[in-house]
Every structure is written in structure tokens, then in C-alpha cells.
Short mmCIF file of C-alpha atoms in Angstrom, two decimals:
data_model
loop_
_atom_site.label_atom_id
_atom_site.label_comp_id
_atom_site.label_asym_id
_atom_site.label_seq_id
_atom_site.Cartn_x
_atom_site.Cartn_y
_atom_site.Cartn_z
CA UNK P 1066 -6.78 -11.27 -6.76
CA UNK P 1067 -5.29 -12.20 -3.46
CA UNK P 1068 -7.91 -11.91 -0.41
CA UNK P 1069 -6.30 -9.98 2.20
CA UNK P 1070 -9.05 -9.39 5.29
CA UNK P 1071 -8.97 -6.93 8.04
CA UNK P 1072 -10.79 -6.94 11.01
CA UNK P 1073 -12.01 -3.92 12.26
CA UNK P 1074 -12.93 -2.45 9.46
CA UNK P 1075 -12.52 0.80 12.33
CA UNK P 1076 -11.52 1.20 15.89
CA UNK P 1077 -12.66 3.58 18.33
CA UNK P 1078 -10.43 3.68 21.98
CA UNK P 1079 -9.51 5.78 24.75
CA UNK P 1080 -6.52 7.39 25.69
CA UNK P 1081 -4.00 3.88 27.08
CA UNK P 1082 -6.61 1.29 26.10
CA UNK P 1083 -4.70 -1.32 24.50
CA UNK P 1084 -6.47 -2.85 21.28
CA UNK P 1085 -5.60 -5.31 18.79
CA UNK P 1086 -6.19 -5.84 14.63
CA UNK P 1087 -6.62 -8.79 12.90
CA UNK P 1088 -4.98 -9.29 9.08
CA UNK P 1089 -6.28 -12.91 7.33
CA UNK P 1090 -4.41 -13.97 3.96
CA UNK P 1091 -4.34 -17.39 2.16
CA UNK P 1092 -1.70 -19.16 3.80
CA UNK P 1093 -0.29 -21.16 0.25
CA UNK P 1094 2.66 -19.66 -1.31
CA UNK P 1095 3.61 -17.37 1.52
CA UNK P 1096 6.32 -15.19 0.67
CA UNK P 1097 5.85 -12.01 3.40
CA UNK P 1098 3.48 -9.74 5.69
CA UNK P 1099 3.76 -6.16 5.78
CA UNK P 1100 2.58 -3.59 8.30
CA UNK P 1101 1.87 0.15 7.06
CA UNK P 1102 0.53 2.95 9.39
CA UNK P 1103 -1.31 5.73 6.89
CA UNK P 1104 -1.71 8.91 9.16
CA UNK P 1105 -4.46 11.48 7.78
CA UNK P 1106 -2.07 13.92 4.95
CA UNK P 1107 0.97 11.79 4.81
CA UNK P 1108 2.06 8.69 3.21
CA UNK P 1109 1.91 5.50 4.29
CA UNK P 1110 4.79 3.97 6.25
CA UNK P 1111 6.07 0.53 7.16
CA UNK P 1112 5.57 -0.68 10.59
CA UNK P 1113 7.12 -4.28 10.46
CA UNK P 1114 7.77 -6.59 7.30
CA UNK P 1115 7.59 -10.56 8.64
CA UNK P 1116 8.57 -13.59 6.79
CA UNK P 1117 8.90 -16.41 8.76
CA UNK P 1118 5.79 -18.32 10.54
CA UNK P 1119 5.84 -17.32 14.12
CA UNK P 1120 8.12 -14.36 13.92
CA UNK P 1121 7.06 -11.41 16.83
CA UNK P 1122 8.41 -8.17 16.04
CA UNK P 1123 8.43 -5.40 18.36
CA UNK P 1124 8.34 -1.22 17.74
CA UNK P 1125 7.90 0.82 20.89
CA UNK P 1126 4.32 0.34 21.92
CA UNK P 1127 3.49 -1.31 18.66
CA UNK P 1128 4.02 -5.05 18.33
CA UNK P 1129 3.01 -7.57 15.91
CA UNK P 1130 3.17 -11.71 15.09
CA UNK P 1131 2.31 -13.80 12.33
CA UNK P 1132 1.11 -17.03 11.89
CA UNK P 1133 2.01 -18.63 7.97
CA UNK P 1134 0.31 -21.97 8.37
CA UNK P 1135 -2.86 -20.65 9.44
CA UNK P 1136 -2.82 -17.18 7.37
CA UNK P 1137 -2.91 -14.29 10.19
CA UNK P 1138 -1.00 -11.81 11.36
CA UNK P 1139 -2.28 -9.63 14.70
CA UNK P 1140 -0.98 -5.97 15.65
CA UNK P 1141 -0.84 -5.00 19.37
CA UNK P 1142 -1.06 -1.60 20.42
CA UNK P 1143 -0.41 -0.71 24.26
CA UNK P 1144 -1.69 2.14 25.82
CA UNK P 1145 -2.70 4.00 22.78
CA UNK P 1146 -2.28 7.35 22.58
CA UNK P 1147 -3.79 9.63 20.57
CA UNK P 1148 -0.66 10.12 17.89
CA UNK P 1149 -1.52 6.29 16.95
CA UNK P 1150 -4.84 7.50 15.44
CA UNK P 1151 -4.50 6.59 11.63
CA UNK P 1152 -5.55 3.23 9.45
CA UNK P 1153 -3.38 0.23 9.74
CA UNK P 1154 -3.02 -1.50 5.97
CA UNK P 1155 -1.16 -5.10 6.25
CA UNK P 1156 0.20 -6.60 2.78
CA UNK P 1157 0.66 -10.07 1.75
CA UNK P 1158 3.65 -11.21 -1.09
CA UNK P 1159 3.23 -14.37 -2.69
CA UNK P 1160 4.34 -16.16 -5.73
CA UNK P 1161 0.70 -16.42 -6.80
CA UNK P 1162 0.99 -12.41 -7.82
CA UNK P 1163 4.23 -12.20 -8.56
CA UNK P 1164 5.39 -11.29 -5.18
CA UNK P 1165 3.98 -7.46 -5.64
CA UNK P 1166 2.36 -6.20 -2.59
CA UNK P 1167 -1.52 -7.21 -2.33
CA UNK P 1168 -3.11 -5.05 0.71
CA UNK P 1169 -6.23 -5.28 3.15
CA UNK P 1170 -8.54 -2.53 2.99
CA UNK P 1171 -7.30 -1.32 6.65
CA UNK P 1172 -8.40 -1.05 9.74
CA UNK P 1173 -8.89 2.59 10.75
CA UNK P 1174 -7.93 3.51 14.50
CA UNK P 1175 -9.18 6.44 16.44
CA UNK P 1176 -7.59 7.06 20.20
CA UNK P 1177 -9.46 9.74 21.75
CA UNK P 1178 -7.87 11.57 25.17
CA UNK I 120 16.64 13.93 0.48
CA UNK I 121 15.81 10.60 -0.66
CA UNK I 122 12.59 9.81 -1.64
CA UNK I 123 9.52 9.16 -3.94
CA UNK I 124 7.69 12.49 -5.52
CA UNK I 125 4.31 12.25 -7.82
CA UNK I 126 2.87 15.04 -9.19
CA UNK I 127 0.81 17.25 -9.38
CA UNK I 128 -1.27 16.62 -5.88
CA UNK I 129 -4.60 17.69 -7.45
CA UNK I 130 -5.18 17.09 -10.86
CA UNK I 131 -8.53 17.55 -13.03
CA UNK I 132 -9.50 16.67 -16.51
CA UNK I 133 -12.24 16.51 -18.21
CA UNK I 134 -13.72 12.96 -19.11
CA UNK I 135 -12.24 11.28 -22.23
CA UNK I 136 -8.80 13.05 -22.35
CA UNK I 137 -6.14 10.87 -21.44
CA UNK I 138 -3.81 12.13 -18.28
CA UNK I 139 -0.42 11.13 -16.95
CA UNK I 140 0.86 11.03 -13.29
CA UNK I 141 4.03 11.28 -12.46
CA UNK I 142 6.30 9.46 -10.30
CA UNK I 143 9.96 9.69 -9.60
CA UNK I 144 11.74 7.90 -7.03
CA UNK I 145 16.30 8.59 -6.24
CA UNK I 146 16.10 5.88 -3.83
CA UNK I 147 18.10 3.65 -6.14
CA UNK I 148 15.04 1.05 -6.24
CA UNK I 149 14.39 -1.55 -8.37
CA UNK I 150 10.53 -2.36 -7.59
CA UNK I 151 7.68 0.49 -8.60
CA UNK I 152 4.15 0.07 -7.82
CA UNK I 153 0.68 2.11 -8.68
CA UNK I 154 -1.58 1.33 -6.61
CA UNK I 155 -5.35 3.58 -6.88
CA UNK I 156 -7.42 4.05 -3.41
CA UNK I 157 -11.76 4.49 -3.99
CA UNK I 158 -13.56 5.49 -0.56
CA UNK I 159 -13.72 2.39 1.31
CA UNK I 160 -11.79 0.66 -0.69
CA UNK I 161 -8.58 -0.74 0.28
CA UNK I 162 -5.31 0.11 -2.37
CA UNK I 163 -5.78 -1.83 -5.42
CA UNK I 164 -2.70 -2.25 -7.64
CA UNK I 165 -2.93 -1.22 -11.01
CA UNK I 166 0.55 -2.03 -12.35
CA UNK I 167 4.05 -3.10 -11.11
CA UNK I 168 7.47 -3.34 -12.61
CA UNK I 169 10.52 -5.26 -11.18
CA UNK I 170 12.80 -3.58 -13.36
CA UNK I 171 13.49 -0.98 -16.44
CA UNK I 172 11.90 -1.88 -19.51
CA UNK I 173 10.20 -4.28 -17.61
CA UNK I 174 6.42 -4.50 -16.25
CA UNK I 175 3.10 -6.47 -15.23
CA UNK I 176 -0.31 -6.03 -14.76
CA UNK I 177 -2.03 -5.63 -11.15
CA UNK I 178 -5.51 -6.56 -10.61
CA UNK I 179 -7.06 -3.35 -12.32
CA UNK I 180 -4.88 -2.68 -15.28
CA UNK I 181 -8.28 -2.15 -17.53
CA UNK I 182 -7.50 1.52 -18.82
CA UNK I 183 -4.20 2.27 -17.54
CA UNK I 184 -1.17 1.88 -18.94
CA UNK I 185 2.59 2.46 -17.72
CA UNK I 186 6.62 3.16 -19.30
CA UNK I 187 9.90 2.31 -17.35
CA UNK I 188 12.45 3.54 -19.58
CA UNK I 189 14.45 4.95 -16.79
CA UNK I 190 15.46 3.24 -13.07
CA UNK I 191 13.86 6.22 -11.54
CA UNK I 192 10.65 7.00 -12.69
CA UNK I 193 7.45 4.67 -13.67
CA UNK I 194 4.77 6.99 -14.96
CA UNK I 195 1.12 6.18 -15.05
CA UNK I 196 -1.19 6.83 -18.04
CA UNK I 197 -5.10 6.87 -17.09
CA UNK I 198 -6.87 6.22 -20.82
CA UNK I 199 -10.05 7.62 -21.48
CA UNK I 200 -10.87 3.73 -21.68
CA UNK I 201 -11.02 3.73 -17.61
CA UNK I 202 -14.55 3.92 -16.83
CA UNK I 203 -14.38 5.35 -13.34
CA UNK I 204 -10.88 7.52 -13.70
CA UNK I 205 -11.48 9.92 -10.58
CA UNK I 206 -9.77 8.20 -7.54
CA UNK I 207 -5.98 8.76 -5.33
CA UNK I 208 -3.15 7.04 -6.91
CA UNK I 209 -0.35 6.41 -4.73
CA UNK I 210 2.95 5.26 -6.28
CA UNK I 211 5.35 3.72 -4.31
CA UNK I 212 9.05 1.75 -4.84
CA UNK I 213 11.07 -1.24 -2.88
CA UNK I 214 14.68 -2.46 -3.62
CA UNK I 215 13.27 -5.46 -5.29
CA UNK I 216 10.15 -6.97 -5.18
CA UNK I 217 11.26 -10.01 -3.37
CA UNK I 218 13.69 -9.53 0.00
CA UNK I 219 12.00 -8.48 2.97
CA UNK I 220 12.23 -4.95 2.35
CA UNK I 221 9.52 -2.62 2.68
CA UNK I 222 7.87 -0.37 0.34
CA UNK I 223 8.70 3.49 0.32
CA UNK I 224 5.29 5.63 -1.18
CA UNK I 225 5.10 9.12 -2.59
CA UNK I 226 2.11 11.67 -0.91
CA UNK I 227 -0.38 10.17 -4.22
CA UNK I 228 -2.13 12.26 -6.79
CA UNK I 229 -5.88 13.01 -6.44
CA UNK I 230 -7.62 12.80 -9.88
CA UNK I 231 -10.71 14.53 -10.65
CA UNK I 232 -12.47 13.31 -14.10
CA UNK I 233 -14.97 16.17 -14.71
#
């Protein structure tokens, strides 16, 4: 079982407060680092998939970078509004499980206006 | 529209029947996943398959078990050997399981083991 650790466990921010999660994998074998926002009723969808140690990627207000030596990845939110309210779910592939997706338990975001 | 459909939403059986959840998936992708979500628990994968005919266990496989005869379906059997059946189970597909692709998920199936 790959350990995939996300920090806050929840979130609790105001209307454009910026905030930031934390995703922690083992760093050996890295194959790729997913992103998935899972809004309340609905499934979950991907926010960013990064493979390469340092890549930034960037999605409107959302952004998100990824360090492979050290095993983290960090999503930015700016100004949150309250349409970003939903849990955040990153995902680690590696050869170790035979690259099938291996996620966090989330970290669950609530923007209030 | 493309995309991946389980069924039913709700399901409920009564404890040591076997029950099978559906998924089907005409996004033309290789790469199917179960994964099963507990309260507070993060998604735990149950079983995977890269391709047809083809498939491996997750981390929780105990009392599951899975077909994939055809490209576009991957259907989940919970035995009445799964000790704690009642849980969501989300399915979801990717083009492959390696490429930096993501992974597409149906709206899950809730089961209720009564």
C-alpha cells in the first residue's frame, strides 16, 4: 500500500482568502501526481496530472507544483470563492503498484462568502 | 456523450447474497479502476485492469472479484466473503494506465448490506 498524505485533513476560508494543501508520497519509483477536485453529488475530476520534478502547472485561480526528489506536491488556490468548496484528492503512480492510481484521503475545502 | 455510467446509484441487499455493480465506459479506454470510499476514508482500490481479459488486485481485493471480457465494461462482484460490504464504489477508466493521462470516474454506486 502506497502512503499518500494530505494535509488538511479540512479547510475552512473566507470568501478571496488564498489557502494552500499539502500532498506527501514516497519519492522512489515516481511515475506521476494527480490532482482531482470531488464537488458534493458529482464525480471527481482532474485538476492537473504532473510528471516531471519541478513542473508548475497553472488552471485559472488554481495552481499547483511538485517536487519528485523530496515527495510533495502543493495546490494554490487564490482568492477562493465559494464554487471551490469541495475535497481535493491527489494520486500518486508508481511502478511499485503497478502504476494504478493510489490516492490521499483528501483534503476537504469550505469557502464561505 | 462520452463517458463512464455505473449502476444502479442506490443499491441494497441483504447480507450474504452476492451483488454486482456495473460499470460501462465508450470512452475507448484501456485502463478501469474500482476504487470503494468508507467515511473518512480516502478511495481505496479494490481492483484494476490494463486491458481485456486482463486484471490485478488493488490493496482490498479480499471479497471482491472482477470480469473484463469486453473493452468497455469491468464489472465488480462484492462476495458475501467481504466482511464490511456497505460502502460507495466509484469506477473510473484512463487511456492506459501509464501516460500522463488522467482518470475519467462514473457518479459511484452506494451499497447498502442489510
Amino acid at each position: 500500500i502506497l502512503n499518500v498524505e494530505q494535509s488538511p485533513q479540512s479547510l475552512h476560508v473566507q470568501e478571496g482568502d488564498s489557502t494552500n494543501f499539502t500532498c506527501s508520497f514516497p519519492s522512489s519509483n515516481f511515475y506521476a501526481l494527480h490532482w482531482y477536485r470531488w464537488e458534493t453529488a458529482k464525480s471527481p475530476e482532474a485538476l492537473f496530472v504532473m510528471t516531471l520534478n519541478g513542473d508548475e502547472k497553472k488552471k485559472g485561480r488554481i495552481s499547483a507544483t511538485l517536487n519528485t526528489k523530496e515527495g510533495y506536491s502543493y495546490l494554490y488556490i487564490k482568492g477562493s470563492q465559494p464554487e471551490d468548496s469541495a475535497t481535493y484528492l491527489c494520486a500518486l503512480k508508481n511502478s511499485n503498484s503497478g502504476y494504478a492510481l493510489n490516492f490521499g484521503k483528501g483534503t476537504s475545502l469550505l469557502v464561505t462568502p | 456523450d462520452g463517458g463512464i455510467t455505473q449502476s444502479p446509484k442506490y443499491l441494497f441487499r441483504k447480507e450474504g447474497q452476492n451483488v454486482t455493480l456495473s460499470c460501462e465506459q465508450n470512452l475507448n479506454h484501456d485502463a478501469m479502476y474500482w476504487y470503494r470510499q468508507d467515511p473518512g476514508q480516502g478511495l481505496r482500490l479494490i481492483y484494476y485492469s490494463q486491458i481485456v481479459n486482463d486484471f490485478q488486485k488493488g490493496d482490498i481485493a479480499e471479497g471482491y472479484s472482477v470480469s473484463r471480457e469486453k473493452k468497455e465494461s469491468f464489472p465488480l462482484t462484492v462476495t458475501s466473503a467481504q466482511k464490511n460490504p456497505t460502502a460507495f464504489y466509484l469506477c473510473a477508466s484512463s487511456i492506459g494506465l501509464t501516460g500522463g493521462t488522467e482518470a475519467f470516474f462514473g457518479q459511484g454506486t452506494r451499497l447498502t448490506v442489510v
